[in-house]
Coordinates of C-alpha atoms and ligand atoms in Angstrom, one line a residue:
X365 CA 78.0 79.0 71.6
X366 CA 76.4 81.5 74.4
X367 CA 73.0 81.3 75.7
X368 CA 70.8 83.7 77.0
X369 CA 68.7 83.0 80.6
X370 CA 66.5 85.0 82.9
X371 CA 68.6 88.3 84.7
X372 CA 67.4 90.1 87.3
X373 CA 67.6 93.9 86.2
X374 CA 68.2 95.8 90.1
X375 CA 67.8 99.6 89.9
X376 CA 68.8 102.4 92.1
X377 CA 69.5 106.5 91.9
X378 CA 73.2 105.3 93.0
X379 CA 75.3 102.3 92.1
X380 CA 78.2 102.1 94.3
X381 CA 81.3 99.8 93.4
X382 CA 83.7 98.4 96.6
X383 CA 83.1 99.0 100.2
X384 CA 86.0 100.5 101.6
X385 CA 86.0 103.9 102.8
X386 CA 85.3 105.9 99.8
X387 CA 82.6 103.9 99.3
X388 CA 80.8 104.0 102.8
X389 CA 81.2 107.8 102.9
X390 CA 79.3 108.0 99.1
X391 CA 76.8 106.1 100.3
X392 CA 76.3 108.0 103.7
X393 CA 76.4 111.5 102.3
X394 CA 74.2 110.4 99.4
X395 CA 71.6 108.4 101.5
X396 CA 71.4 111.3 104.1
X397 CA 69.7 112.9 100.4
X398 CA 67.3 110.1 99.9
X399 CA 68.9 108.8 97.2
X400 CA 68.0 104.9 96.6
X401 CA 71.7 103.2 96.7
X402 CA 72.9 99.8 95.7
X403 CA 76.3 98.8 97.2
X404 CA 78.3 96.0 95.1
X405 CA 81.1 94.5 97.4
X406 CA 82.9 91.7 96.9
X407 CA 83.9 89.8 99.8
X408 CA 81.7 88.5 102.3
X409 CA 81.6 91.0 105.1
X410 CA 83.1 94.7 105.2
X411 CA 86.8 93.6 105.8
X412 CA 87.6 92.8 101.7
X413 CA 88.9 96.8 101.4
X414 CA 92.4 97.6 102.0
X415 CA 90.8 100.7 104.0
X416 CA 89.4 97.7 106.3
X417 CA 93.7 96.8 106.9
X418 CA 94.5 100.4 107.2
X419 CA 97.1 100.7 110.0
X420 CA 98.7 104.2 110.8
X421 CA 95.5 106.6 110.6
X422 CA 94.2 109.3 108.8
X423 CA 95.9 112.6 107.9
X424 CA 94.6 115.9 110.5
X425 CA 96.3 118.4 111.8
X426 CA 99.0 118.2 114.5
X427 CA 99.3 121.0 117.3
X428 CA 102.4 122.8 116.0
X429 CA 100.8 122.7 112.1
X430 CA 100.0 124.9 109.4
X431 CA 97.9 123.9 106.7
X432 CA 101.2 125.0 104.5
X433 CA 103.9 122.5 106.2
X434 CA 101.4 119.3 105.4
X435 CA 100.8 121.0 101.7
X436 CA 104.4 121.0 100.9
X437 CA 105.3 117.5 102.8
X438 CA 102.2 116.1 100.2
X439 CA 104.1 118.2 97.1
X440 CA 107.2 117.0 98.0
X441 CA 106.8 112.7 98.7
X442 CA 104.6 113.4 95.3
X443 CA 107.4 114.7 93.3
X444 CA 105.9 117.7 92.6
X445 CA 103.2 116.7 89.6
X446 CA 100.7 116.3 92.0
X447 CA 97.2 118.3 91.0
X448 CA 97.6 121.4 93.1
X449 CA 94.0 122.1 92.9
X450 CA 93.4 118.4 93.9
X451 CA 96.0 119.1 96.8
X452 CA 94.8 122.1 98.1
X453 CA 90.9 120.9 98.2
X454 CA 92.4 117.9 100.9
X455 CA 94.4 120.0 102.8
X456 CA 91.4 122.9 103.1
X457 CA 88.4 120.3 103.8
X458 CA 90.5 117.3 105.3
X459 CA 90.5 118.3 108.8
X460 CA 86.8 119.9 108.4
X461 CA 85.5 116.5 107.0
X462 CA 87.5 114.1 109.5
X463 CA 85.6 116.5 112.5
X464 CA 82.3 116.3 111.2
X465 CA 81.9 112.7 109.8
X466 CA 84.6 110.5 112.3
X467 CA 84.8 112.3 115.5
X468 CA 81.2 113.6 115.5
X469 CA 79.1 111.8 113.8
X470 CA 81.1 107.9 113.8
X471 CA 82.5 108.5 117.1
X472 CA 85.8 107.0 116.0
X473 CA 87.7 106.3 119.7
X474 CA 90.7 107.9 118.5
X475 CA 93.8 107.6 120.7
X476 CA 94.5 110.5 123.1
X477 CA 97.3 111.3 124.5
X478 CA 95.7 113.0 127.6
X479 CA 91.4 113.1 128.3
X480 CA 91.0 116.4 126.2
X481 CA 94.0 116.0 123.7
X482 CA 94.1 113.7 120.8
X483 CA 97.3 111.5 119.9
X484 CA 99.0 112.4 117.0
X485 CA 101.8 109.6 115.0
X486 CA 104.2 111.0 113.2
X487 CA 105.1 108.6 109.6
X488 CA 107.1 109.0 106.4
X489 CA 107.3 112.2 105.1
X490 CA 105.6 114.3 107.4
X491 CA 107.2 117.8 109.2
X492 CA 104.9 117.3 111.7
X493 CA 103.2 114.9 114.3
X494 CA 99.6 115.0 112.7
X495 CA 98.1 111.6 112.4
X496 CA 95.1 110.3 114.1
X497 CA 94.8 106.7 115.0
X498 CA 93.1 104.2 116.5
X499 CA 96.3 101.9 118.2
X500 CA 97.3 100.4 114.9
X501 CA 93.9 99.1 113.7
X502 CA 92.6 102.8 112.4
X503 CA 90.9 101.4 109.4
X504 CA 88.8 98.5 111.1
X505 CA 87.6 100.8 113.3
X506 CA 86.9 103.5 110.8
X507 CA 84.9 100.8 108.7
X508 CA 83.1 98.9 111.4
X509 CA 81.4 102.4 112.7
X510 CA 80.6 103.2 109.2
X511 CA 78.8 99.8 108.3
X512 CA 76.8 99.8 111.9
X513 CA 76.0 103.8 110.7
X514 CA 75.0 102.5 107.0
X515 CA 72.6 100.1 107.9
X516 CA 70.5 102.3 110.0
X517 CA 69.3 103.8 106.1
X518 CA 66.7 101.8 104.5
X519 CA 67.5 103.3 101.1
X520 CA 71.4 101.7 101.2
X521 CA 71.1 98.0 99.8
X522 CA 74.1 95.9 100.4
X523 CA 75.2 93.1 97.6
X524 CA 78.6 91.0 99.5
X525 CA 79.5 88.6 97.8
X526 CA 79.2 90.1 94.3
X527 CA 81.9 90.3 91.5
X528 CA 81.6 93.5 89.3
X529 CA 82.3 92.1 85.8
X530 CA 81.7 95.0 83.5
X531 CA 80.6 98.7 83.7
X532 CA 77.1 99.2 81.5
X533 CA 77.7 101.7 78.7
X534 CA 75.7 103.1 75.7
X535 CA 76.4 102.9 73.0
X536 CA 78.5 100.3 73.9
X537 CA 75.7 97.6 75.4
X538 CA 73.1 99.0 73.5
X539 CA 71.2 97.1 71.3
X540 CA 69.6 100.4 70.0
X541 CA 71.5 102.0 67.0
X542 CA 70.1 105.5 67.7
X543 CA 72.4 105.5 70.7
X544 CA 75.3 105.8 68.7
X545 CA 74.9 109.5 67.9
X546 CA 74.6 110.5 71.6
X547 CA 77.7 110.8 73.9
X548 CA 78.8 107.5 75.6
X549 CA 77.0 107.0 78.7
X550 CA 77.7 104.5 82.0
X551 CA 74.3 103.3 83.6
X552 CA 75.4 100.5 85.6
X553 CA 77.5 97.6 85.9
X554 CA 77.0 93.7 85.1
X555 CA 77.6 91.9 88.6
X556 CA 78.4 88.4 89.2
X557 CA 76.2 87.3 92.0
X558 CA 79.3 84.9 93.8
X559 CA 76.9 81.9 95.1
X560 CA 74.2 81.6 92.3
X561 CA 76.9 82.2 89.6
X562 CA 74.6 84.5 87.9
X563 CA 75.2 88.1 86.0
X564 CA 72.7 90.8 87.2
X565 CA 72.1 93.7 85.3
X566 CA 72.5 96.6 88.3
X567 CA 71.0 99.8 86.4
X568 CA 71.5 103.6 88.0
X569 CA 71.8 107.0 85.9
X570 CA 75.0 107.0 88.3
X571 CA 77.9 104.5 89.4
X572 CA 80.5 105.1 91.6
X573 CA 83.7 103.3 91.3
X574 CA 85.1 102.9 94.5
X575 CA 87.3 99.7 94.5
X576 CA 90.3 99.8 95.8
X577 CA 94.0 99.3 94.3
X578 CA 95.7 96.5 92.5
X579 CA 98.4 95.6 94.9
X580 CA 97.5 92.2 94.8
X581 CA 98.9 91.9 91.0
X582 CA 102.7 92.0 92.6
X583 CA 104.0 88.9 94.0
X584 CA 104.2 90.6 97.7
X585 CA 101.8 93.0 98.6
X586 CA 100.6 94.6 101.9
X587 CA 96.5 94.3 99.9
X588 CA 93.8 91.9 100.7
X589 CA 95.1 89.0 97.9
X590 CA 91.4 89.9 96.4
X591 CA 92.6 93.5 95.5
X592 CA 93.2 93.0 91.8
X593 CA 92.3 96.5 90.4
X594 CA 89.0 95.3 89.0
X595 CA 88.2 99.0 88.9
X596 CA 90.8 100.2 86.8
X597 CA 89.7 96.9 84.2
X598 CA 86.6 98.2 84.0
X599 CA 87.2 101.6 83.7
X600 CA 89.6 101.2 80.4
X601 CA 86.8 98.6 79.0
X602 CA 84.4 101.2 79.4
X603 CA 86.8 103.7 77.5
X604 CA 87.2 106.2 80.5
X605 CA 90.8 107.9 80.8
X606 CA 93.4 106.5 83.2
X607 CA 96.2 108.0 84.2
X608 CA 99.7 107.5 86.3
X609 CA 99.6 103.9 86.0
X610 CA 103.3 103.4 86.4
X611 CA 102.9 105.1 90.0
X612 CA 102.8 102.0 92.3
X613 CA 103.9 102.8 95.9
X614 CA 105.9 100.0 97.5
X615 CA 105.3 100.2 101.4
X616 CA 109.0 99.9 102.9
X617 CA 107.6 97.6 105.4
X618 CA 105.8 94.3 105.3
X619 CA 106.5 91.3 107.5
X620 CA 108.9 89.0 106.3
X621 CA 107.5 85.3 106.8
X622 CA 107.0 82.6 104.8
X623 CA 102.5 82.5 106.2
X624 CA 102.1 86.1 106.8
X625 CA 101.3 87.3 102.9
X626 CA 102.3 90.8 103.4
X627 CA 101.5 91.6 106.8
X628 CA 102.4 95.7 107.4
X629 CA 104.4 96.9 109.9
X630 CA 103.0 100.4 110.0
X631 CA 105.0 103.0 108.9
X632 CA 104.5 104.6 112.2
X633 CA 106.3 102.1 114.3
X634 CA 109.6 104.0 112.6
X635 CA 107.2 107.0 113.6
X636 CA 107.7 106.2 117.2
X637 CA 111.3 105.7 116.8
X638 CA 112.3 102.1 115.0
X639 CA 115.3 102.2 112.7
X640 CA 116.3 99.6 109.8
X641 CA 119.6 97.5 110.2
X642 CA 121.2 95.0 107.5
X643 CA 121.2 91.6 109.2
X644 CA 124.3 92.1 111.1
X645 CA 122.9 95.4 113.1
X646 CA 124.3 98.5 111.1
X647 CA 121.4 101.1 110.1
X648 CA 121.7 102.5 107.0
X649 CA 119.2 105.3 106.2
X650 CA 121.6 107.6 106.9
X651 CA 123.1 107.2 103.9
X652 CA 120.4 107.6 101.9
X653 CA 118.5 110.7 103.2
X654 CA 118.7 113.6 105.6
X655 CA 115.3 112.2 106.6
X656 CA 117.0 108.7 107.6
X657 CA 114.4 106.1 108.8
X658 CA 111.2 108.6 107.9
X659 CA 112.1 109.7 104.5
X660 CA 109.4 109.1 102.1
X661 CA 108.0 105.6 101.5
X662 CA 109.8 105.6 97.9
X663 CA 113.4 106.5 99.3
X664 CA 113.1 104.1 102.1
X665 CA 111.7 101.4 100.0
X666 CA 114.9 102.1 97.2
X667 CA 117.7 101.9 100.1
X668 CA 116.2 98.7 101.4
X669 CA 116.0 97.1 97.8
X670 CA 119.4 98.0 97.5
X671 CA 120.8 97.2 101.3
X672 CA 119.0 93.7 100.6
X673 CA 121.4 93.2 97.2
X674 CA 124.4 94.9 99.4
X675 CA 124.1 92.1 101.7
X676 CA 122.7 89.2 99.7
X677 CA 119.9 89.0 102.2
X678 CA 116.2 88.0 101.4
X679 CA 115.2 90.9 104.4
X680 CA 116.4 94.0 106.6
X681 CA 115.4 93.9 110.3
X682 CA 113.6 96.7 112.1
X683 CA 114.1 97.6 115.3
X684 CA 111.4 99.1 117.6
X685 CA 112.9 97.3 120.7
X686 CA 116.1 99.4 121.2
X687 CA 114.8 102.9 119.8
X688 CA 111.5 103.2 121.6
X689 CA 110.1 105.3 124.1
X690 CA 106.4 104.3 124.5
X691 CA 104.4 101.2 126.1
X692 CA 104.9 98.9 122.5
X693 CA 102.6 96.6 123.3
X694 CA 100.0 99.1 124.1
X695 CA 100.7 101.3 120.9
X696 CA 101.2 98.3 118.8
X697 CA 98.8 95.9 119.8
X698 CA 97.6 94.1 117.1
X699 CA 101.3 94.4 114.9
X700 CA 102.2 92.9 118.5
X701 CA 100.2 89.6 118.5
X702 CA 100.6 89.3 114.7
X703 CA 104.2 88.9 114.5
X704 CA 103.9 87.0 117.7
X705 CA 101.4 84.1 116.1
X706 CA 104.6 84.1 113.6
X707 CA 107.3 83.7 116.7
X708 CA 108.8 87.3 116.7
X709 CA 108.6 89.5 120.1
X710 CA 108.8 92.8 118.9
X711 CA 109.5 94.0 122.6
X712 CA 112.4 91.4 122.7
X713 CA 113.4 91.4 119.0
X714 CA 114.0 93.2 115.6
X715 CA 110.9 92.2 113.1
X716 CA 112.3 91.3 109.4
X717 CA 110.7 93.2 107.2
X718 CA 110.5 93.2 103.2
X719 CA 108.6 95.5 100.7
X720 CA 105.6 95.3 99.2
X721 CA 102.9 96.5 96.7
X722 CA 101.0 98.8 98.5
X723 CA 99.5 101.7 96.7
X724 CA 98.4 102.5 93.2
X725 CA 98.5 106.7 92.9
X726 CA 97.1 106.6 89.4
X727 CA 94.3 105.5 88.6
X728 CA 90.4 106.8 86.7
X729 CA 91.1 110.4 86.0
X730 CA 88.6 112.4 88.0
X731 CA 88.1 116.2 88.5
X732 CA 87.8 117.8 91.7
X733 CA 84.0 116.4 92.2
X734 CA 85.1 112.7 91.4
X735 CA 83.7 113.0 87.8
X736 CA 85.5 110.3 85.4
X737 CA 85.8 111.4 81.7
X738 CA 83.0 109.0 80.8
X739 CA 79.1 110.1 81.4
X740 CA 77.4 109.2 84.4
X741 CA 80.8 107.5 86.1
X742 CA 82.3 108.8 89.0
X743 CA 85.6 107.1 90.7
X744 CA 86.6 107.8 94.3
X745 CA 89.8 106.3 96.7
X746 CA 92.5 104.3 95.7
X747 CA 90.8 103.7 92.1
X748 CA 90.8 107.0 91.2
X749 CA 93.5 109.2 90.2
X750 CA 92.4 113.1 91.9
X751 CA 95.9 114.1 91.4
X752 CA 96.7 114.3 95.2
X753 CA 99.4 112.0 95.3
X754 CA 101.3 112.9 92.7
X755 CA 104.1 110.3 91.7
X756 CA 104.4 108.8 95.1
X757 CA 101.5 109.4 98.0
X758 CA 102.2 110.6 101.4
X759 CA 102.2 108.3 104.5
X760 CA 98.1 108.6 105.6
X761 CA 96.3 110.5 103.2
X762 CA 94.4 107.9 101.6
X763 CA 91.8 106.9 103.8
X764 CA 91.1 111.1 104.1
X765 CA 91.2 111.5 100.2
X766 CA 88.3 108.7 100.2
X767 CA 86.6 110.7 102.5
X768 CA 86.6 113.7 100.9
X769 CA 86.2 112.8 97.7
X770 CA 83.4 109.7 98.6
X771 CA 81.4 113.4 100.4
X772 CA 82.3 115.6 97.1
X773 CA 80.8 112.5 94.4
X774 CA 77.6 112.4 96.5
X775 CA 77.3 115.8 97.1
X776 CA 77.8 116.3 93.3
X777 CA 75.4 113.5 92.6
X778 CA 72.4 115.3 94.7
X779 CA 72.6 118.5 93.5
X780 CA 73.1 117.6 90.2
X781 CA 70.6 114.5 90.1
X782 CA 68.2 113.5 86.9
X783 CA 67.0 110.5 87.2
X784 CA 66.3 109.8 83.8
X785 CA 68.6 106.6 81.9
X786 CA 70.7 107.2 78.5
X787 CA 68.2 104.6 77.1
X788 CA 65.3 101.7 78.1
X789 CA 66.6 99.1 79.8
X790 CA 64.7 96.6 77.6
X791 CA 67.8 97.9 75.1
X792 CA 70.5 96.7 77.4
X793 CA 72.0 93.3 75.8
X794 CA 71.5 90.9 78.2
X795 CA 74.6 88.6 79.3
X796 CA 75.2 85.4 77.8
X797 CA 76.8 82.2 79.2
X798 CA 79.0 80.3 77.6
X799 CA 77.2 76.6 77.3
X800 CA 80.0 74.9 78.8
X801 CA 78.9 73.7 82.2
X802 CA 82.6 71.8 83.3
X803 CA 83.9 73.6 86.0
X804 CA 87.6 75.7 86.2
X805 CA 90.3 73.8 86.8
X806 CA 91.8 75.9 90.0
X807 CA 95.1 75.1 89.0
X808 CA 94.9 76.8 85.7
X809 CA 93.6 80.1 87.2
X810 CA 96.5 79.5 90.3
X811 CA 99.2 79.2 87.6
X812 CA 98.1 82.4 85.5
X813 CA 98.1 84.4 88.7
X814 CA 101.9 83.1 89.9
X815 CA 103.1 84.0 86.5
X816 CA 101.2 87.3 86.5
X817 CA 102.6 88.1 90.0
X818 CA 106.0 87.2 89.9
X819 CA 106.4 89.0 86.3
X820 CA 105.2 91.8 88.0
X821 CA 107.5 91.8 90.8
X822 CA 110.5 91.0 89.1
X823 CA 109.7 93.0 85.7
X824 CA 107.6 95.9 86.8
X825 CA 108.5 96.3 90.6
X826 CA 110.7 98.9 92.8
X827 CA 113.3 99.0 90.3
X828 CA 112.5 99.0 86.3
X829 CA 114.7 98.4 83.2
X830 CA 113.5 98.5 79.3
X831 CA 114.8 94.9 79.1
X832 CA 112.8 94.4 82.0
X833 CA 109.6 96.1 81.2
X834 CA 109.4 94.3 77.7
X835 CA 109.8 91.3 79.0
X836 CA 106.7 91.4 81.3
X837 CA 105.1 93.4 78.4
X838 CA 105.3 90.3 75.6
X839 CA 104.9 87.8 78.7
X840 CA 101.9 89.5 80.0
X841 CA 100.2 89.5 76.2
X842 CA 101.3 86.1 75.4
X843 CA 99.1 85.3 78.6
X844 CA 96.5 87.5 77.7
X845 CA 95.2 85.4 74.8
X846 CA 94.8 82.4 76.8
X847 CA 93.3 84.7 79.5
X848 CA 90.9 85.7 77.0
X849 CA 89.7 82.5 75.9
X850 CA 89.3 80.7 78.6
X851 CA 87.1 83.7 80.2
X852 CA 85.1 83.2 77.1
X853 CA 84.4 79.7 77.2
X854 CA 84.6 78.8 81.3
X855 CA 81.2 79.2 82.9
X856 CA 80.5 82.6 85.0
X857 CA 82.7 82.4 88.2
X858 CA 84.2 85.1 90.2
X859 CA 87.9 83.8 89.7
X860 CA 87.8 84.2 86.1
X861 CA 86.5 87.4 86.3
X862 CA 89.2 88.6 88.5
X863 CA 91.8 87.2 86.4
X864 CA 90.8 88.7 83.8
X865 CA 90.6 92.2 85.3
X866 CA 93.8 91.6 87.2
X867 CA 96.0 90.5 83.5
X868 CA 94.6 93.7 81.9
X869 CA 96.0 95.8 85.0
X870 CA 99.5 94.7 84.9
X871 CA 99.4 95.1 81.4
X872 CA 98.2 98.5 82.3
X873 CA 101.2 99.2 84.7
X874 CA 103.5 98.1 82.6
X875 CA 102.5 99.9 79.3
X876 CA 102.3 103.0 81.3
X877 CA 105.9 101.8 82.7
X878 CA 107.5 101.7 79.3
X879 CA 106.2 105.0 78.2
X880 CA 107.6 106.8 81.2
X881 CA 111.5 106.9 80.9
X882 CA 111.3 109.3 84.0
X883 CA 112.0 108.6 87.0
X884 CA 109.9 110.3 89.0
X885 CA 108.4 109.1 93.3
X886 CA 107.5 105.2 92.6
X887 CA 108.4 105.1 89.1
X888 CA 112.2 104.3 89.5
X889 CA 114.1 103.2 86.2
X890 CA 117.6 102.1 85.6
X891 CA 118.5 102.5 82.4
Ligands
LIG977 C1 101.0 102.4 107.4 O1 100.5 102.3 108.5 O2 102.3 102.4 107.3 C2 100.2 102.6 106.2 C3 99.5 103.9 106.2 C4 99.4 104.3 104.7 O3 99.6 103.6 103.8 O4 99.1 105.5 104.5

């Protein structure tokens, strides 16, 4: 039994989805129009987004670069079925866009390597020294300027601390027949407000989904643990067309220790020179690429995987200490105090390292102005799949693909803007609560994650098998019905919700897993 109570109805030209950096730059370039804007975020405060965590920097161009060299290193880490349209748009308006919106108008400090001359990193997969950076805390500085720059516009209205539970669609929520004979439609999303425990009804002619991967679906993962791929839930609820699933980029290097959950070790700290050893000191890239210790992040990730088996080991080490020729506590400030809260110098001592879930390079299909496949949705950053990364994404372009593509949607958006909705609000079902008013048992949701999590890791992780695959795929379902129900019959809370979006994206991964006998970048089968 389901009952039906008072929901606020919030409207706005723009609903915007997540708050990492696809998300900000949306809502800047479409506020700068006087657009009205709603932003839906999550966590508390602006540091839920992986683009919050980012550590290496953001894609430019280095001194000795060509617009061709960073083309082809993208083409190449991507296995070549990336979207060359999609490619070409990042490398042509990457640079342009990081000038104009971080360096002039955010004033992002980037590190210089003299007063006049930016620093460039060099990472994975690169030809050329070309990243900018902040030290190794590019993405919290990125998103801190952008939050101080968003809240100077009275027309962007922030929601933290709200759990998007289910895109709006006609026909779909529609409790007018006529609706049925006009092309589906998105309008909006139902929201879980976190603290009251109630669903709003957040209505626009546009949504923007903007959030984030699903790293934190994988038992280790270099993602907020709140990353769950609520985004990509939605999306395929909604009936818009996802692609590339099976594409799940393992970052080669997170910290191994038992309290850090995935802490990175940028891939630029083997930029400036670090190499992996097995436990007893011998490298080992060598054998695996020409590239060695800065091949691309799937290669690196394989060798490790199977160096670990090699030695019967739980970790590699990585070693900064011997190899480098910079000031490492200056360079590496913050990777520095981490690892030392967790008792490893890193200008003493090797760091252990493991993989981890980092990157999701499929995602909502969108064209080359962020439009999904269903009316009225548009998908930008890590959710959405532009086609840039191909089968595996190169070191650094993420952050810039959410800048581009978050100007492109809200560029599209105002020049393209109607105000008008698919159909009257009053039409829109409202949501109804299950009666039951006994609150979740934690450790029911705690156990579905850990066997979600650890099926993914072990069934659907660096290394897939058919035996493997079908195994997570029967385990996942099994745990879907149970999912199911109890989302049905617990009272509104933001746990269940992101159960339930996270269950439905392994089972995404893994279906897209089994149909892919290819192994292609992240997608690595053997059998
Ligand atoms: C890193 O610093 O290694 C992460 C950067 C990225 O994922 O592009």
């Amino acid at each position: 039994m389901k009952t039906k109570s008072f929901q606020e109805e919030i409207y706005s030209d723009i609903l915007i989805i997540g708050g990492g950096i696809a998300g900000a730059t949306t809502a800047l370039e479409a506020a700068r129009q006087g657009l009205e804007i709603n932003m839906v975020i999550k966590s508390a405060g602006v540091e839920g987004s992986n683009s919050y965590w980012a550590q290496g920097g953001i894609v430019s161009f280095g001194d000795d670069d060509d617009p061709e060299l960073l083309r082809e290193d993208i083409l190449q880490a991507g296995d070549r079925i990336n979207n060359p349209a999609a490619v070409d748009l990042l490398v042509q308006e990457g640079k342009k866009t990081v000038d104009r919106l971080l360096i002039k108008e955010l004033k992002i400090p980037f590190a210089r390597s003299s007063p006049d001359k930016l620093d460039y990193a060099l990472e994975g997969g690169h030809s050329r020294r070309r990243i900018l950076h902040v030290e190794d805390a590019t993405g919290q500085r990125i998103i801190t300027a952008f939050y101080k720059r968003l809240r100077q516009f009275p027309n962007i209205h922030f929601y933290f601390d709200h759990t998007a539970v289910d895109l709006l669609t006609v026909p779909h929520h529609s409790r007018n027949p006529l609706s049925y004979y006009r092309p589906p439609r998105c309008l909006g999303a139902y929201v879980l407000d976190n603290k009251s425990r109630q669903v709003k009804k957040f209505i626009a002619p546009y949504t923007v989904l903007a959030t984030g991967g699903c790293g934190g679906v994988y038992q280790f993962t270099s993602n907020p643990r709140t990353t769950i791929g609520s985004g990509y839930a939605m999306a395929l609820r909604a009936g818009a067309r996802i692609v590339n699933m099976e594409y799940i980029q393992f970052h080669p290097t997170s910290l191994y220790h038992r309290d850090a959950d995935g802490f990175l070790i940028s891939e630029s700290v083997r930029g400036e020179g670090a190499r992996l050893k097995t436990r007893d000191g011998r490298t080992f890239m060598e054998k695996y690429s020409p590239q060695k210790d800065l091949a691309p992040r799937d290669v690196v990730t394989r060798s490790i995987y199977q160096e670990m088996i090699n030695t019967n080991s739980n970790y590699v080490l990585l070693d900064l200490v011997s190899y480098a020729r910079i000031d490492i506590k200056k360079r590496f400030p913050y990777i520095y105090r981490t690892c030392l809260k967790y008792g490893i110098d890193i200008t003493k001592e090797p760091i252990p390292v493991v993989p981890a879930a980092h990157f999701c390079c499929g995602g909502v299909l969108v064209d080359l102005w962020g439009r999904s496949s269903l009316k009225g949705l548009y998908a930008a950053g890590e959710v959405a799949c532009t086609g840039v990364h191909g089968a595996n994404r190169l070191a650094s372009t993420s952050l810039l693909e959410g800048l581009v593509w978050g100007t492109r949607v809200a560029q599209h958006i105002a020049e393209n803007f109607r105000p008008e909705l698919p159909c009257n609000p009053s039409q829109i079902h409202p949501w109804y609560y299950p009666k039951n008013e006994e609150p979740v048992d934690p450790a029911l949701i705690h156990q579905d994650w850990a066997t979600i999590r650890s099926t993914m890791w072990n069934y659907a992780g660096i290394i897939r098998t058919s035996k493997r695959l079908e195994r997570a795929r029967a385990d996942l379902e099994y745990l879907k019905h149970r999912v199911d129900k109890f989302y049905q019959e617990a009272p509104m809370d933001p746990e269940i919700v992101d159960l339930r979006h996270g269950l439905l994206v392994a089972l995404m991964i893994t279906y897209a897993a089994i149909a892919n006998p290819e192994s292609r970048g992240a997608h690595f089968r053997q059998d």
